[in-house]
Tab-separated table of C-alpha atoms in Angstrom:
chain	number	residue	atom	x	y	z
A	3	MET	CA	-0.165	-0.110	-0.130
A	4	ASN	CA	1.629	3.611	-0.882
A	5	GLU	CA	1.850	6.185	1.399
A	6	LYS	CA	-1.179	8.257	-0.059
A	7	ASN	CA	-3.660	5.406	0.661
A	8	ARG	CA	-2.276	4.468	4.423
A	9	LYS	CA	-3.119	8.197	5.247
A	10	ILE	CA	-6.694	7.307	3.883
A	11	ILE	CA	-6.813	4.357	6.479
A	12	GLU	CA	-5.374	6.355	9.183
A	13	GLU	CA	-8.068	9.027	8.514
A	14	TYR	CA	-10.872	6.606	7.991
A	15	ASN	CA	-10.478	5.017	11.198
A	16	GLU	CA	-10.058	8.708	13.303
A	17	LYS	CA	-13.880	9.379	11.812
A	18	LYS	CA	-15.025	5.653	11.575
A	19	SER	CA	-16.864	6.510	15.042
A	20	ILE	CA	-18.220	9.658	12.847
A	21	TYR	CA	-19.303	7.654	9.988
A	22	GLN	CA	-21.132	5.726	12.586
A	23	GLU	CA	-23.468	8.404	13.875
A	24	LEU	CA	-24.452	10.027	10.750
A	25	GLU	CA	-25.125	6.478	9.373
A	26	LYS	CA	-28.110	6.917	12.455
A	27	ILE	CA	-29.132	10.281	11.357
A	28	VAL	CA	-29.363	9.538	8.045
A	29	PHE	CA	-31.348	6.681	8.222
A	30	GLU	CA	-34.133	7.983	10.814
A	31	LYS	CA	-34.689	10.678	8.093
A	32	LEU	CA	-35.315	8.208	5.081
A	33	LYS	CA	-37.463	6.217	7.792
A	34	ASN	CA	-39.323	9.056	8.581
A	35	ILE	CA	-39.591	10.266	4.814
A	36	GLY	CA	-41.446	7.327	4.202
A	37	LYS	CA	-43.843	7.333	7.575
A	38	ALA	CA	-44.662	11.243	6.317
A	39	SER	CA	-45.663	10.126	2.609
A	40	SER	CA	-47.981	7.492	1.367
A	41	ILE	CA	-44.555	5.197	-0.194
A	42	ARG	CA	-44.635	1.953	0.923
A	43	ILE	CA	-41.237	1.433	1.808
A	44	TYR	CA	-40.014	-2.533	2.169
A	45	ARG	CA	-36.741	-1.972	4.011
A	46	ILE	CA	-33.610	0.401	4.456
A	47	GLU	CA	-30.184	-1.170	4.587
A	48	HIS	CA	-27.390	0.945	5.815
A	49	ARG	CA	-23.664	0.209	6.606
A	50	VAL	CA	-20.541	1.539	7.051
A	51	LYS	CA	-17.615	0.448	4.374
A	52	GLU	CA	-15.136	-1.996	7.090
A	53	GLU	CA	-11.967	-0.962	6.765
A	54	GLN	CA	-10.990	-4.188	4.494
A	55	SER	CA	-13.161	-3.649	2.083
A	56	LEU	CA	-12.405	0.525	2.417
A	57	ILE	CA	-8.528	-1.565	1.629
A	58	GLY	CA	-9.929	-3.368	-1.351
A	59	LYS	CA	-11.008	-0.272	-3.129
A	60	LEU	CA	-8.457	1.496	-3.023
A	61	GLU	CA	-6.271	-1.655	-4.660
A	62	ARG	CA	-8.316	-1.289	-7.361
A	63	LYS	CA	-9.095	2.704	-7.757
A	64	GLY	CA	-6.735	4.641	-5.706
A	65	ASP	CA	-5.986	6.491	-8.168
A	66	LYS	CA	-8.911	8.289	-7.931
A	67	TYR	CA	-8.634	9.606	-4.602
A	68	GLU	CA	-6.847	11.939	-2.843
A	69	SER	CA	-8.369	11.824	0.758
A	70	LEU	CA	-11.523	10.083	2.243
A	71	SER	CA	-13.581	12.675	1.457
A	72	ASP	CA	-13.267	11.690	-1.921
A	73	ILE	CA	-14.814	8.448	-1.745
A	74	THR	CA	-18.621	9.347	-1.340
A	75	ASP	CA	-19.652	5.905	-0.671
A	76	ILE	CA	-18.190	5.164	2.981
A	77	LEU	CA	-21.510	5.454	4.398
A	78	GLY	CA	-24.254	3.824	1.900
A	79	LEU	CA	-27.626	3.402	2.247
A	80	ARG	CA	-30.414	1.761	-0.104
A	81	VAL	CA	-34.342	2.445	0.343
A	82	VAL	CA	-36.300	-0.643	-0.997
A	83	CYS	CA	-39.546	0.221	-2.503
A	84	PHE	CA	-42.572	-2.098	-2.673
A	85	PHE	CA	-43.266	-0.939	-6.279
A	86	ALA	CA	-41.155	0.579	-9.126
A	87	ASP	CA	-43.445	3.818	-9.545
A	88	ASP	CA	-42.865	5.106	-5.941
A	89	VAL	CA	-39.388	5.168	-6.550
A	90	ASP	CA	-39.898	8.226	-8.381
A	91	LEU	CA	-41.752	9.705	-5.361
A	92	LEU	CA	-39.050	8.646	-3.074
A	93	ALA	CA	-36.852	10.504	-5.657
A	94	LYS	CA	-38.458	13.961	-4.985
A	95	LYS	CA	-38.287	13.336	-1.480
A	96	ILE	CA	-34.999	12.580	-0.838
A	97	GLU	CA	-33.778	15.509	-3.043
A	98	GLU	CA	-36.156	17.764	-0.764
A	99	ASN	CA	-34.545	16.599	2.262
A	100	PHE	CA	-30.802	16.300	1.434
A	101	GLU	CA	-28.092	18.314	-0.467
A	102	ILE	CA	-27.659	16.397	-3.692
A	103	ASP	CA	-24.197	16.338	-5.676
A	104	TRP	CA	-25.468	16.089	-8.999
A	105	ASN	CA	-22.368	15.683	-10.598
A	106	GLN	CA	-21.945	12.459	-9.058
A	107	SER	CA	-25.616	10.591	-8.648
A	108	ILE	CA	-26.707	9.130	-11.477
A	109	ASP	CA	-30.109	7.515	-12.551
A	110	LYS	CA	-29.313	4.371	-13.541
A	111	ARG	CA	-32.789	3.432	-15.368
A	112	LYS	CA	-32.126	6.481	-18.077
A	113	TYR	CA	-28.726	5.685	-19.153
A	114	LEU	CA	-29.053	1.874	-19.905
A	115	ALA	CA	-29.530	0.664	-23.316
A	116	THR	CA	-33.428	0.217	-24.887
A	117	ASN	CA	-31.730	-3.065	-25.727
A	118	SER	CA	-30.546	-3.918	-22.610
A	119	PHE	CA	-31.783	-4.915	-18.994
A	120	GLY	CA	-29.997	-4.849	-15.763
A	121	TYR	CA	-29.931	-3.464	-12.313
A	122	LEU	CA	-32.971	-0.453	-12.504
A	123	SER	CA	-31.970	2.594	-9.478
A	124	VAL	CA	-31.296	6.169	-8.810
A	125	HIS	CA	-27.732	6.736	-6.944
A	126	TYR	CA	-27.323	9.516	-4.827
A	127	ILE	CA	-24.885	11.247	-3.538
A	128	GLY	CA	-25.651	13.701	-0.918
A	129	SER	CA	-24.755	15.090	2.041
A	130	LEU	CA	-26.847	16.919	5.124
A	131	LYS	CA	-28.329	19.991	4.440
A	132	LYS	CA	-26.410	22.922	5.544
A	133	ASP	CA	-28.790	24.539	7.463
A	134	SER	CA	-29.743	21.675	9.447
A	135	ASP	CA	-29.054	21.496	13.456
A	136	TYR	CA	-26.283	18.751	13.343
A	137	ARG	CA	-22.657	19.328	13.721
A	138	PRO	CA	-20.856	20.987	11.068
A	139	GLU	CA	-18.970	17.708	10.688
A	140	PHE	CA	-21.454	15.674	9.804
A	141	GLU	CA	-22.538	18.319	7.356
A	142	LYS	CA	-18.763	18.130	5.474
A	143	ILE	CA	-19.397	14.410	4.778
A	144	LYS	CA	-20.892	12.734	1.601
A	145	PHE	CA	-23.045	9.402	1.257
A	146	GLU	CA	-24.847	7.193	-1.309
A	147	ILE	CA	-28.493	6.509	-0.922
A	148	GLN	CA	-29.540	4.137	-3.493
A	149	THR	CA	-33.227	3.565	-3.719
A	150	CYS	CA	-34.976	0.997	-6.175
A	151	SER	CA	-38.466	-1.391	-6.000
A	152	LEU	CA	-38.273	-4.534	-3.877
A	153	LEU	CA	-37.579	-6.796	-7.067
A	154	GLN	CA	-34.898	-4.993	-8.077
A	155	HIS	CA	-33.321	-5.039	-4.666
A	156	VAL	CA	-33.716	-9.259	-5.482
A	157	TRP	CA	-31.932	-8.571	-8.534
A	158	ALA	CA	-28.965	-7.109	-6.613
A	159	VAL	CA	-28.484	-9.148	-4.385
A	160	MET	CA	-28.726	-12.195	-6.546
A	161	GLU	CA	-26.328	-10.396	-8.621
A	162	HIS	CA	-23.932	-9.666	-6.157
A	163	ASP	CA	-24.282	-13.264	-4.337
A	164	LEU	CA	-23.795	-15.351	-7.524
A	165	GLY	CA	-20.600	-13.190	-8.773
A	166	TYR	CA	-22.117	-11.797	-11.802
A	167	LYS	CA	-19.948	-9.026	-11.501
A	168	THR	CA	-16.671	-10.679	-11.430
A	169	LYS	CA	-13.748	-9.218	-12.822
A	170	PHE	CA	-12.902	-11.328	-15.853
A	171	GLY	CA	-16.610	-11.559	-16.530
A	172	ILE	CA	-19.231	-14.553	-17.281
A	173	PRO	CA	-20.127	-17.418	-19.593
A	174	ARG	CA	-21.691	-15.759	-22.670
A	175	ALA	CA	-25.088	-18.162	-21.890
A	176	THR	CA	-25.287	-17.533	-18.061
A	177	ALA	CA	-24.895	-13.208	-19.565
A	178	ARG	CA	-27.883	-13.917	-21.165
A	179	ASP	CA	-29.586	-15.990	-18.945
A	180	PHE	CA	-28.673	-12.990	-16.290
A	181	SER	CA	-30.545	-10.485	-18.751
A	182	ARG	CA	-33.324	-12.197	-19.524
A	183	LEU	CA	-34.088	-12.500	-15.687
A	184	ALA	CA	-34.108	-9.172	-15.441
A	185	GLY	CA	-35.963	-8.466	-18.180
A	186	LEU	CA	-38.715	-10.499	-16.765
A	187	LEU	CA	-38.315	-8.626	-13.131
A	188	GLU	CA	-39.040	-5.062	-15.214
A	189	ILE	CA	-42.623	-7.002	-16.519
A	190	ALA	CA	-43.213	-7.798	-12.689
A	191	ASP	CA	-42.758	-4.722	-11.745
A	192	GLU	CA	-44.722	-3.397	-13.670
A	193	HIS	CA	-47.847	-5.904	-13.583
A	194	PHE	CA	-47.112	-5.178	-9.330
A	195	SER	CA	-47.708	-1.668	-9.791
A	196	ARG	CA	-51.140	-1.981	-11.783
A	197	ILE	CA	-52.419	-4.887	-9.915
A	198	ARG	CA	-52.249	-2.358	-6.870
A	199	ASP	CA	-54.053	0.500	-9.041
A	200	SER	CA	-56.853	-1.853	-9.715
A	201	VAL	CA	-56.549	-2.968	-6.406
A	202	ARG	CA	-57.238	0.507	-5.499
A	203	GLU	CA	-59.902	1.462	-7.745
A	204	TYR	CA	-62.376	-1.471	-7.159
A	205	THR	CA	-61.441	-0.581	-3.144
A	206	ASN	CA	-62.922	2.643	-4.125
A	207	GLN	CA	-66.113	1.532	-5.919
A	208	VAL	CA	-66.746	-0.710	-3.582
A	209	HIS	CA	-66.038	2.072	-1.028
A	210	LEU	CA	-68.710	3.947	-2.600
A	211	LYS	CA	-71.615	1.478	-3.299
A	212	ILE	CA	-71.233	0.446	0.937
A	213	VAL	CA	-71.625	4.256	1.402
A	214	ASN	CA	-74.902	4.638	-0.543
A	215	ASP	CA	-75.574	1.549	0.683
A	216	GLN	CA	-75.862	0.252	-2.936
A	217	ALA	CA	-73.610	-2.571	-2.469
A	218	ASN	CA	-75.448	-5.939	-2.013
A	219	ASP	CA	-74.153	-7.476	-4.681
A	220	ILE	CA	-70.315	-6.857	-4.093
A	221	LEU	CA	-69.088	-10.443	-3.388
A	222	ILE	CA	-67.690	-10.857	-0.370
A	223	ASP	CA	-63.945	-10.810	0.019
A	224	SER	CA	-60.782	-9.340	2.151
A	225	VAL	CA	-61.167	-5.222	0.664
A	226	SER	CA	-65.278	-5.481	0.784
A	227	LEU	CA	-65.835	-6.810	3.803
A	228	ASP	CA	-63.595	-4.741	5.652
A	229	GLU	CA	-65.061	-1.631	3.551
A	230	TYR	CA	-68.532	-3.153	4.599
A	231	MET	CA	-67.428	-3.224	8.439
A	232	THR	CA	-65.708	0.090	8.324
A	233	TYR	CA	-68.186	2.541	6.536
A	234	SER	CA	-71.799	0.482	6.316
A	235	HIS	CA	-74.079	2.911	8.645
A	236	LYS	CA	-76.229	-0.170	9.073
A	237	MET	CA	-72.986	-1.940	10.560
A	238	GLN	CA	-71.782	0.756	12.444
A	239	LYS	CA	-74.438	1.267	13.968
A	240	PHE	CA	-75.042	-2.421	15.140
A	241	LEU	CA	-71.285	-2.193	16.450
A	242	HIS	CA	-71.436	0.610	18.278
A	243	GLU	CA	-75.037	-0.220	20.741
A	244	LEU	CA	-72.978	-3.924	20.799
A	245	SER	CA	-70.552	-1.749	22.308
A	246	ASP	CA	-72.860	0.338	24.339
A	247	THR	CA	-73.829	-2.829	26.030
A	248	CYS	CA	-70.734	-3.701	28.185
A	249	LYS	CA	-69.422	0.133	27.830
A	250	ALA	CA	-66.797	-0.421	25.958
A	251	GLU	CA	-64.318	1.268	23.171
A	252	ILE	CA	-64.039	-0.273	20.271
A	253	PHE	CA	-60.382	-1.440	18.150
A	254	PRO	CA	-60.726	-1.383	14.721
A	255	SER	CA	-59.395	-4.498	13.078
A	256	SER	CA	-59.410	-6.526	10.014
A	257	ALA	CA	-62.310	-8.523	9.475
A	258	GLU	CA	-60.541	-10.630	6.938
A	259	ASN	CA	-60.545	-13.970	9.094
A	260	TYR	CA	-64.242	-13.862	8.706
A	261	ILE	CA	-64.237	-15.238	5.675
A	262	GLU	CA	-63.896	-18.484	6.535
A	263	TYR	CA	-66.738	-18.563	8.548
A	264	LEU	CA	-68.893	-16.431	6.103
A	265	VAL	CA	-67.969	-19.283	3.353
A	266	TRP	CA	-68.800	-21.509	5.790
A	267	LEU	CA	-72.236	-19.997	6.337
A	268	ARG	CA	-72.742	-19.411	2.882
A	269	LYS	CA	-73.026	-15.819	3.038
A	270	GLU	CA	-71.572	-14.405	-0.229
A	271	LYS	CA	-72.457	-11.287	-1.169
A	272	ILE	CA	-72.301	-8.097	0.791
A	273	GLY	CA	-76.275	-8.425	1.002
A	274	ASP	CA	-76.300	-11.792	2.540
A	275	LEU	CA	-74.512	-9.748	5.528
A	276	ASN	CA	-77.583	-6.510	5.696
A	277	ILE	CA	-80.100	-9.469	5.969
A	278	MET	CA	-78.294	-11.060	8.407
A	279	LEU	CA	-77.812	-8.015	10.403
A	280	GLU	CA	-81.233	-7.811	10.086
A	281	GLU	CA	-82.589	-11.322	11.069
A	282	ASN	CA	-79.967	-12.400	13.609
A	283	GLY	CA	-79.276	-8.272	15.124
A	284	GLU	CA	-81.651	-8.892	18.544
A	285	LEU	CA	-80.638	-12.396	19.218
A	286	ALA	CA	-76.912	-11.322	18.281
A	287	LEU	CA	-77.669	-8.296	21.113
A	288	LYS	CA	-78.286	-11.021	23.910
A	289	ILE	CA	-75.980	-12.483	23.638
A	290	ALA	CA	-73.247	-9.830	23.284
A	291	LYS	CA	-74.716	-8.738	26.584
A	292	ASN	CA	-74.466	-11.827	28.347
A	293	VAL	CA	-70.759	-12.762	26.834
A	294	LEU	CA	-69.667	-9.205	26.990
A	295	CYS	CA	-70.720	-7.790	30.345
A	296	PRO	CA	-69.851	-10.096	32.721
A	297	ALA	CA	-66.137	-10.197	31.252
A	298	ASN	CA	-65.830	-6.372	32.279
A	299	LEU	CA	-64.073	-5.408	28.963
A	300	ASP	CA	-62.871	-1.887	28.903
A	301	ILE	CA	-62.090	-2.995	24.733
A	302	VAL	CA	-63.453	-4.950	22.209
A	303	SER	CA	-62.432	-5.539	18.051
A	304	SER	CA	-64.543	-3.997	15.338
A	305	THR	CA	-64.783	-7.367	14.282
A	306	VAL	CA	-66.467	-8.800	17.481
A	307	ALA	CA	-70.375	-7.613	15.616
A	308	LEU	CA	-69.403	-10.246	13.268
A	309	ARG	CA	-68.752	-12.635	15.659
A	310	PHE	CA	-71.948	-12.647	17.753
A	311	LEU	CA	-73.914	-12.272	14.019
A	312	CYS	CA	-72.666	-15.106	13.084
A	313	LEU	CA	-73.588	-17.140	16.575
A	314	ALA	CA	-76.966	-15.933	16.377
A	315	GLU	CA	-77.377	-16.290	12.563
A	316	LEU	CA	-75.932	-20.720	14.096
A	317	ILE	CA	-79.238	-20.387	16.340
A	318	ASN	CA	-81.791	-18.795	14.646
A	319	ARG	CA	-81.193	-21.024	11.498
A	320	GLU	CA	-81.381	-23.527	14.085
A	321	TYR	CA	-77.535	-25.466	12.437
A	322	SER	CA	-78.004	-28.948	14.824
A	323	LYS	CA	-75.694	-29.478	17.110
A	324	THR	CA	-73.025	-31.716	15.470
A	325	HIS	CA	-72.542	-28.938	12.600
A	326	ILE	CA	-72.272	-25.973	15.180
A	327	VAL	CA	-69.243	-27.944	16.813
A	328	ASP	CA	-68.392	-27.771	12.935
A	329	PHE	CA	-68.074	-24.398	13.001
A	330	PHE	CA	-66.272	-23.476	15.967
A	331	ALA	CA	-63.696	-25.939	15.346
A	332	LEU	CA	-62.917	-23.892	12.452
A	333	SER	CA	-61.122	-21.695	14.880
A	334	THR	CA	-60.301	-23.755	18.390
A	335	GLY	CA	-58.874	-27.010	15.999
A	336	SER	CA	-59.926	-29.208	18.449
A	337	ARG	CA	-63.730	-31.039	18.730
A	338	GLU	CA	-63.413	-30.864	22.610
A	339	LYS	CA	-63.367	-27.392	22.791
A	340	ALA	CA	-65.684	-26.481	19.928
A	341	GLU	CA	-68.207	-28.903	21.745
A	342	LYS	CA	-67.625	-26.938	25.114
A	343	GLU	CA	-68.255	-23.681	22.948
A	344	MET	CA	-71.743	-25.337	21.379
A	345	GLN	CA	-73.132	-25.722	25.107
A	346	ASP	CA	-72.192	-22.027	25.985
A	347	LEU	CA	-73.292	-20.654	22.614
A	348	PHE	CA	-76.622	-23.074	23.729
A	349	ARG	CA	-76.298	-21.279	27.606
A	350	VAL	CA	-76.015	-17.563	26.888
A	351	ALA	CA	-78.307	-17.680	23.720
A	352	LYS	CA	-81.045	-18.972	26.344
C-alpha cells in the first residue's frame, strides 16, 4: 500500500465513529420520509464500509482518491420500495431533504440501453443540508443513497451473490440468462404496480357503493368486507349498540379472518350480511350482552359484531349441534373445545 492510501486508511479509522453516528441520522431521516408520505418502503439497508472493503477499493481504484472525503460511499444506504413507480416519488423526497451532488449522482434507469436489461435504480451522492442543526462535521460528509424497487433489490442481491459482477466476466450463456431474468423482473414490476392500482380502484368503487347502501351484489372478499365493516351505516350502528351494552371502546381490526366463517355459513355477498343483520341483530345483541358484560372489557375489536351475528345465525337457522361444533372447530382446531363452545352458546342464547 502506498503512502497516500495508508493515510486514507488512517483518516478512515479516526473518523469511523463519526460515520457511524451519521449513519443513524440519515437512516432516521429516510425512515421518517417514508412515514410522512404514501410511499410503501420495504426495507432501508445501511452500512459503514469496513476497513478491509475500503482497502480493496483503494487497491482497485486508489488513483482516483486523494483523501477520504473523495470516497463518497463510505456510508451507503439503500431504500427498497415495494413498487417501481414509488422509486420516483421517493427520489423527489430525497432531493427535498438532502443536499444532492448532481455531478456524482446517477439515475441508472436513464442510461441502460433500450435493448438491454439490468439493475434499475437511482443513486444519489448527498449530504445533510447546510442549514440543519447537526454538527458541522456531519454536514461535510457525503454519502450514497440508492433507491430501487423490491424486485430490483432482489436482482441486485442475486447479482452480487452469484458473482455476476466479476473481474473477468462470466460465460456468454450465463450473461444471457441474467439479461432475460432482468427483463422478466421489469415486466413483473410493472404488473405489480398495475395490480396495486386496480385494487385501489376496486376499493374506491366498493367504498362508494357501501356508503350509498348499494353494495348488495358485491361479493365478499377481504376488501369489501373491511369496507363494509368500517363504512356501512347499518353495521356501524349495530357495532356501537353492541359496544354500548358492555360500555367498551371499539378497537378497529381487519375482518379478513371472518371470511372463512362466512363462507361456511354460505354468505357470499354484502347483501347477505345486511340480511344477517336484519334477522339476527336482536339475538346477537342479547348473546353479546350475556358474554361481554360479565367479562368487564374496556376494549372490544370491531370484528366482534361479526362474531355475534354468526353465533345468532347458528341459533336462528337452527343448525344442529353437530354442525355448530363443526363451525367452532374452524377456529379451535379441536372438536373437544368446539363442543364446549357449542354448549356455552346454547347457554348464553337462552
